Amino acid sequence: MLSKSLNIMSTVKLKECLTHIRTQLDNVVDFWLKHSHDTVHGGFFTCLGKDGHVYDEMKYVWLQGRQVWMYCRLYRTMGRFCKPEILEAAKTGGEFLRKNARVLGSSNPWKCAFCLTRDGRAVKVQRSIFSECFYIMAMDELSRVTDDKDLQLEAEQMMEQIIYWVRVDSSGLGRPSLPGDVPTNSMAVPMMLLCLVQQLTEGREEAVTQKYKELGNWCVEQILQHIQRGGTAILENVSVNGEELPGCQGRLQNPGHALEAGWFLLQYSAMWGDDNLQKTAINKFVELPYQNGWDKKHGGLFYFLDVDHHCPTQLEWNMKLWWPHCEALIAFLMAYSQTKKPELLERFYQIYEYTFKHFPDNDSGEWYGYLTQEGKVALDFKGGPFKGFFHVPRSLFMCECILTDLLAKHN
């Protein structure tokens, strides 16, 4: 029983965390509502300086999609964010995406740009699926708050194209086939597809759940291939047969990605009642990345690691970035909520203390994204090509939901 696993002191501490997280979420939402909306062309500015000023007008499609999704999720599920201005921002963001995200004149009508000018002209296309993935998330979530079935259909049609690119023929992404290029299972791809399966099936009729069940199971199998070195490491890239790759690419570890995969797997295991998957998710994708990735001298999670302890080739490898800590908060709190193991709650508290001591800007609002290894602010902007209105609010939103549920059950 939960009431036996939470003593009075734990309850008080969880309530304090909940209050602080709720305040932080309000702060972050206010920051983006105030500074990011383009009232002339639609969509959102994401290149925001320390005080919220726009330092670059380029618009990144994956961040546009993420912001639409986040606004819709908040509007749909949290009463205090059920405000007309949030819904309107989501709708205008969705309109901007539908009008501009897909590349006109492309050989494939579903290929999206990576970045756009302020008025929506394509600037760059990436040979990957991630702009399209967040387009799907935006359209599906927007369909839920507007009851627009055409948006849901569009999301599902885009999903079919992504499945084809990933599982049948990737040539439509524009990557040339080169003789020395070894086919690779990059964990980001099955992770993202699993996230989309959960998005598209949440609360839908049984037929939709069954439609994506085989894909979801395939994603899980692909993610589990990244458990390597006899179960002692999660490697970011493996061969398509699940074997370790040579060189830096094969030795690469990304603790934040592994932790994010961990809570994706926890959600999927809960959806299907899979106790074995839950155990694997916690042992290998939550606890192991923390053990390998936590900086024991300065605190915080390293961005990249080399499994053989060589210096990683990524220049920012030893920095502390916002998003791995966001994923760690979700992963450990979700793991605790499902198992009630006190050691998982203690890990959550440790990550909580580091995160809220170092990342939030209590003067100008929002969070810094990039810290030195010692925990000092290295880059003081609040948004850029990779940091938008997503990881921070999603983490705060999910932690608030989990904490609220934990405390409600206890009471």
mmCIF file of N, CA and C in Angstrom, residues 49-97:
data_model
loop_
_atom_site.group_PDB
_atom_site.id
_atom_site.type_symbol
_atom_site.label_atom_id
_atom_site.label_comp_id
_atom_site.label_asym_id
_atom_site.label_seq_id
_atom_site.Cartn_x
_atom_site.Cartn_y
_atom_site.Cartn_z
ATOM 1 N N GLY A 49 16.866 35.211 -26.083
ATOM 2 C CA GLY A 49 17.980 35.508 -25.197
ATOM 3 C C GLY A 49 17.609 35.383 -23.731
ATOM 4 N N LYS A 50 18.544 35.738 -22.892
ATOM 5 C CA LYS A 50 18.376 35.592 -21.440
ATOM 6 C C LYS A 50 17.092 36.239 -20.940
ATOM 7 N N ASP A 51 16.776 37.428 -21.464
ATOM 8 C CA ASP A 51 15.589 38.151 -21.005
ATOM 9 C C ASP A 51 14.382 37.945 -21.913
ATOM 10 N N GLY A 52 14.522 37.036 -22.904
ATOM 11 C CA GLY A 52 13.411 36.744 -23.793
ATOM 12 C C GLY A 52 13.439 37.466 -25.122
ATOM 13 N N HIS A 53 14.436 38.327 -25.349
ATOM 14 C CA HIS A 53 14.481 39.032 -26.628
ATOM 15 C C HIS A 53 14.797 38.061 -27.768
ATOM 16 N N VAL A 54 14.271 38.345 -28.943
ATOM 17 C CA VAL A 54 14.483 37.493 -30.108
ATOM 18 C C VAL A 54 15.809 37.866 -30.757
ATOM 19 N N TYR A 55 16.742 36.936 -30.778
ATOM 20 C CA TYR A 55 18.049 37.227 -31.370
ATOM 21 C C TYR A 55 18.216 36.614 -32.751
ATOM 22 N N ASP A 56 17.275 35.775 -33.182
ATOM 23 C CA ASP A 56 17.286 35.210 -34.524
ATOM 24 C C ASP A 56 15.843 34.830 -34.864
ATOM 25 N N GLU A 57 15.404 35.167 -36.083
ATOM 26 C CA GLU A 57 14.010 34.926 -36.453
ATOM 27 C C GLU A 57 13.794 33.591 -37.151
ATOM 28 N N MET A 58 14.841 32.797 -37.315
ATOM 29 C CA MET A 58 14.695 31.490 -37.950
ATOM 30 C C MET A 58 13.733 30.623 -37.127
ATOM 31 N N LYS A 59 12.905 29.859 -37.828
ATOM 32 C CA LYS A 59 11.928 29.003 -37.152
ATOM 33 C C LYS A 59 12.223 27.542 -37.482
ATOM 34 N N TYR A 60 12.380 26.748 -36.449
ATOM 35 C CA TYR A 60 12.764 25.346 -36.576
ATOM 36 C C TYR A 60 11.510 24.473 -36.472
ATOM 37 N N VAL A 61 11.278 23.674 -37.493
ATOM 38 C CA VAL A 61 10.014 22.955 -37.595
ATOM 39 C C VAL A 61 9.786 22.030 -36.407
ATOM 40 N N TRP A 62 10.822 21.317 -35.983
ATOM 41 C CA TRP A 62 10.596 20.398 -34.860
ATOM 42 C C TRP A 62 10.243 21.150 -33.581
ATOM 43 N N LEU A 63 10.782 22.347 -33.406
ATOM 44 C CA LEU A 63 10.435 23.135 -32.229
ATOM 45 C C LEU A 63 9.058 23.763 -32.358
ATOM 46 N N GLN A 64 8.648 24.100 -33.586
ATOM 47 C CA GLN A 64 7.284 24.585 -33.793
ATOM 48 C C GLN A 64 6.286 23.491 -33.396
ATOM 49 N N GLY A 65 6.563 22.264 -33.865
ATOM 50 C CA GLY A 65 5.683 21.150 -33.543
ATOM 51 C C GLY A 65 5.642 20.857 -32.058
ATOM 52 N N ARG A 66 6.787 20.927 -31.422
ATOM 53 C CA ARG A 66 6.853 20.668 -29.982
ATOM 54 C C ARG A 66 6.039 21.697 -29.204
ATOM 55 N N GLN A 67 6.111 22.957 -29.621
ATOM 56 C CA GLN A 67 5.398 23.999 -28.884
ATOM 57 C C GLN A 67 3.889 23.857 -29.061
ATOM 58 N N VAL A 68 3.449 23.532 -30.275
ATOM 59 C CA VAL A 68 2.024 23.269 -30.482
ATOM 60 C C VAL A 68 1.576 22.114 -29.592
ATOM 61 N N TRP A 69 2.341 21.040 -29.596
ATOM 62 C CA TRP A 69 1.997 19.877 -28.768
ATOM 63 C C TRP A 69 1.908 20.247 -27.301
ATOM 64 N N MET A 70 2.897 20.979 -26.814
ATOM 65 C CA MET A 70 2.945 21.305 -25.391
ATOM 66 C C MET A 70 1.788 22.193 -24.990
ATOM 67 N N TYR A 71 1.482 23.215 -25.794
ATOM 68 C CA TYR A 71 0.334 24.069 -25.488
ATOM 69 C C TYR A 71 -0.959 23.248 -25.436
ATOM 70 N N CYS A 72 -1.137 22.378 -26.428
ATOM 71 C CA CYS A 72 -2.360 21.570 -26.475
ATOM 72 C C CYS A 72 -2.461 20.629 -25.285
ATOM 73 N N ARG A 73 -1.351 19.993 -24.924
ATOM 74 C CA ARG A 73 -1.373 19.053 -23.809
ATOM 75 C C ARG A 73 -1.705 19.780 -22.504
ATOM 76 N N LEU A 74 -1.127 20.945 -22.299
ATOM 77 C CA LEU A 74 -1.434 21.725 -21.101
ATOM 78 C C LEU A 74 -2.896 22.160 -21.104
ATOM 79 N N TYR A 75 -3.361 22.653 -22.249
ATOM 80 C CA TYR A 75 -4.741 23.122 -22.362
ATOM 81 C C TYR A 75 -5.728 21.992 -22.100
ATOM 82 N N ARG A 76 -5.411 20.811 -22.592
ATOM 83 C CA ARG A 76 -6.338 19.687 -22.544
ATOM 84 C C ARG A 76 -6.379 19.008 -21.182
ATOM 85 N N THR A 77 -5.281 19.049 -20.437
ATOM 86 C CA THR A 77 -5.188 18.199 -19.252
ATOM 87 C C THR A 77 -5.006 18.934 -17.929
ATOM 88 N N MET A 78 -4.704 20.229 -17.956
ATOM 89 C CA MET A 78 -4.507 20.975 -16.711
ATOM 90 C C MET A 78 -5.433 22.185 -16.709
ATOM 91 N N GLY A 79 -6.354 22.193 -15.754
ATOM 92 C CA GLY A 79 -7.391 23.213 -15.742
ATOM 93 C C GLY A 79 -6.872 24.640 -15.766
ATOM 94 N N ARG A 80 -5.784 24.912 -15.065
ATOM 95 C CA ARG A 80 -5.327 26.301 -14.985
ATOM 96 C C ARG A 80 -4.755 26.809 -16.304
ATOM 97 N N PHE A 81 -4.464 25.885 -17.241
ATOM 98 C CA PHE A 81 -3.971 26.294 -18.554
ATOM 99 C C PHE A 81 -5.050 26.211 -19.633
ATOM 100 N N CYS A 82 -6.270 25.967 -19.233
ATOM 101 C CA CYS A 82 -7.374 25.922 -20.197
ATOM 102 C C CYS A 82 -7.831 27.357 -20.462
ATOM 103 N N LYS A 83 -6.970 28.080 -21.159
ATOM 104 C CA LYS A 83 -7.179 29.504 -21.418
ATOM 105 C C LYS A 83 -7.271 29.757 -22.917
ATOM 106 N N PRO A 84 -8.104 30.704 -23.332
ATOM 107 C CA PRO A 84 -8.255 30.987 -24.763
ATOM 108 C C PRO A 84 -6.948 31.337 -25.460
ATOM 109 N N GLU A 85 -6.065 32.084 -24.780
ATOM 110 C CA GLU A 85 -4.828 32.505 -25.434
ATOM 111 C C GLU A 85 -3.897 31.326 -25.714
ATOM 112 N N ILE A 86 -3.949 30.301 -24.869
ATOM 113 C CA ILE A 86 -3.123 29.109 -25.109
ATOM 114 C C ILE A 86 -3.683 28.301 -26.270
ATOM 115 N N LEU A 87 -4.985 28.129 -26.308
ATOM 116 C CA LEU A 87 -5.605 27.416 -27.428
ATOM 117 C C LEU A 87 -5.369 28.158 -28.734
ATOM 118 N N GLU A 88 -5.522 29.464 -28.715
ATOM 119 C CA GLU A 88 -5.337 30.242 -29.940
ATOM 120 C C GLU A 88 -3.892 30.170 -30.425
ATOM 121 N N ALA A 89 -2.948 30.206 -29.493
ATOM 122 C CA ALA A 89 -1.541 30.087 -29.874
ATOM 123 C C ALA A 89 -1.267 28.731 -30.506
ATOM 124 N N ALA A 90 -1.847 27.684 -29.933
ATOM 125 C CA ALA A 90 -1.668 26.349 -30.501
ATOM 126 C C ALA A 90 -2.269 26.262 -31.894
ATOM 127 N N LYS A 91 -3.434 26.825 -32.087
ATOM 128 C CA LYS A 91 -4.103 26.772 -33.381
ATOM 129 C C LYS A 91 -3.334 27.549 -34.443
ATOM 130 N N THR A 92 -2.854 28.742 -34.091
ATOM 131 C CA THR A 92 -2.101 29.525 -35.081
ATOM 132 C C THR A 92 -0.750 28.867 -35.367
ATOM 133 N N GLY A 93 -0.156 28.239 -34.355
ATOM 134 C CA GLY A 93 1.075 27.491 -34.586
ATOM 135 C C GLY A 93 0.848 26.310 -35.505
ATOM 136 N N GLY A 94 -0.271 25.632 -35.311
ATOM 137 C CA GLY A 94 -0.616 24.526 -36.188
ATOM 138 C C GLY A 94 -0.866 24.974 -37.615
ATOM 139 N N GLU A 95 -1.527 26.106 -37.769
ATOM 140 C CA GLU A 95 -1.769 26.652 -39.109
ATOM 141 C C GLU A 95 -0.462 27.004 -39.806
ATOM 142 N N PHE A 96 0.469 27.574 -39.055
ATOM 143 C CA PHE A 96 1.774 27.915 -39.630
ATOM 144 C C PHE A 96 2.483 26.652 -40.114
ATOM 145 N N LEU A 97 2.429 25.591 -39.312
ATOM 146 C CA LEU A 97 3.056 24.330 -39.703
ATOM 147 C C LEU A 97 2.403 23.746 -40.950
#
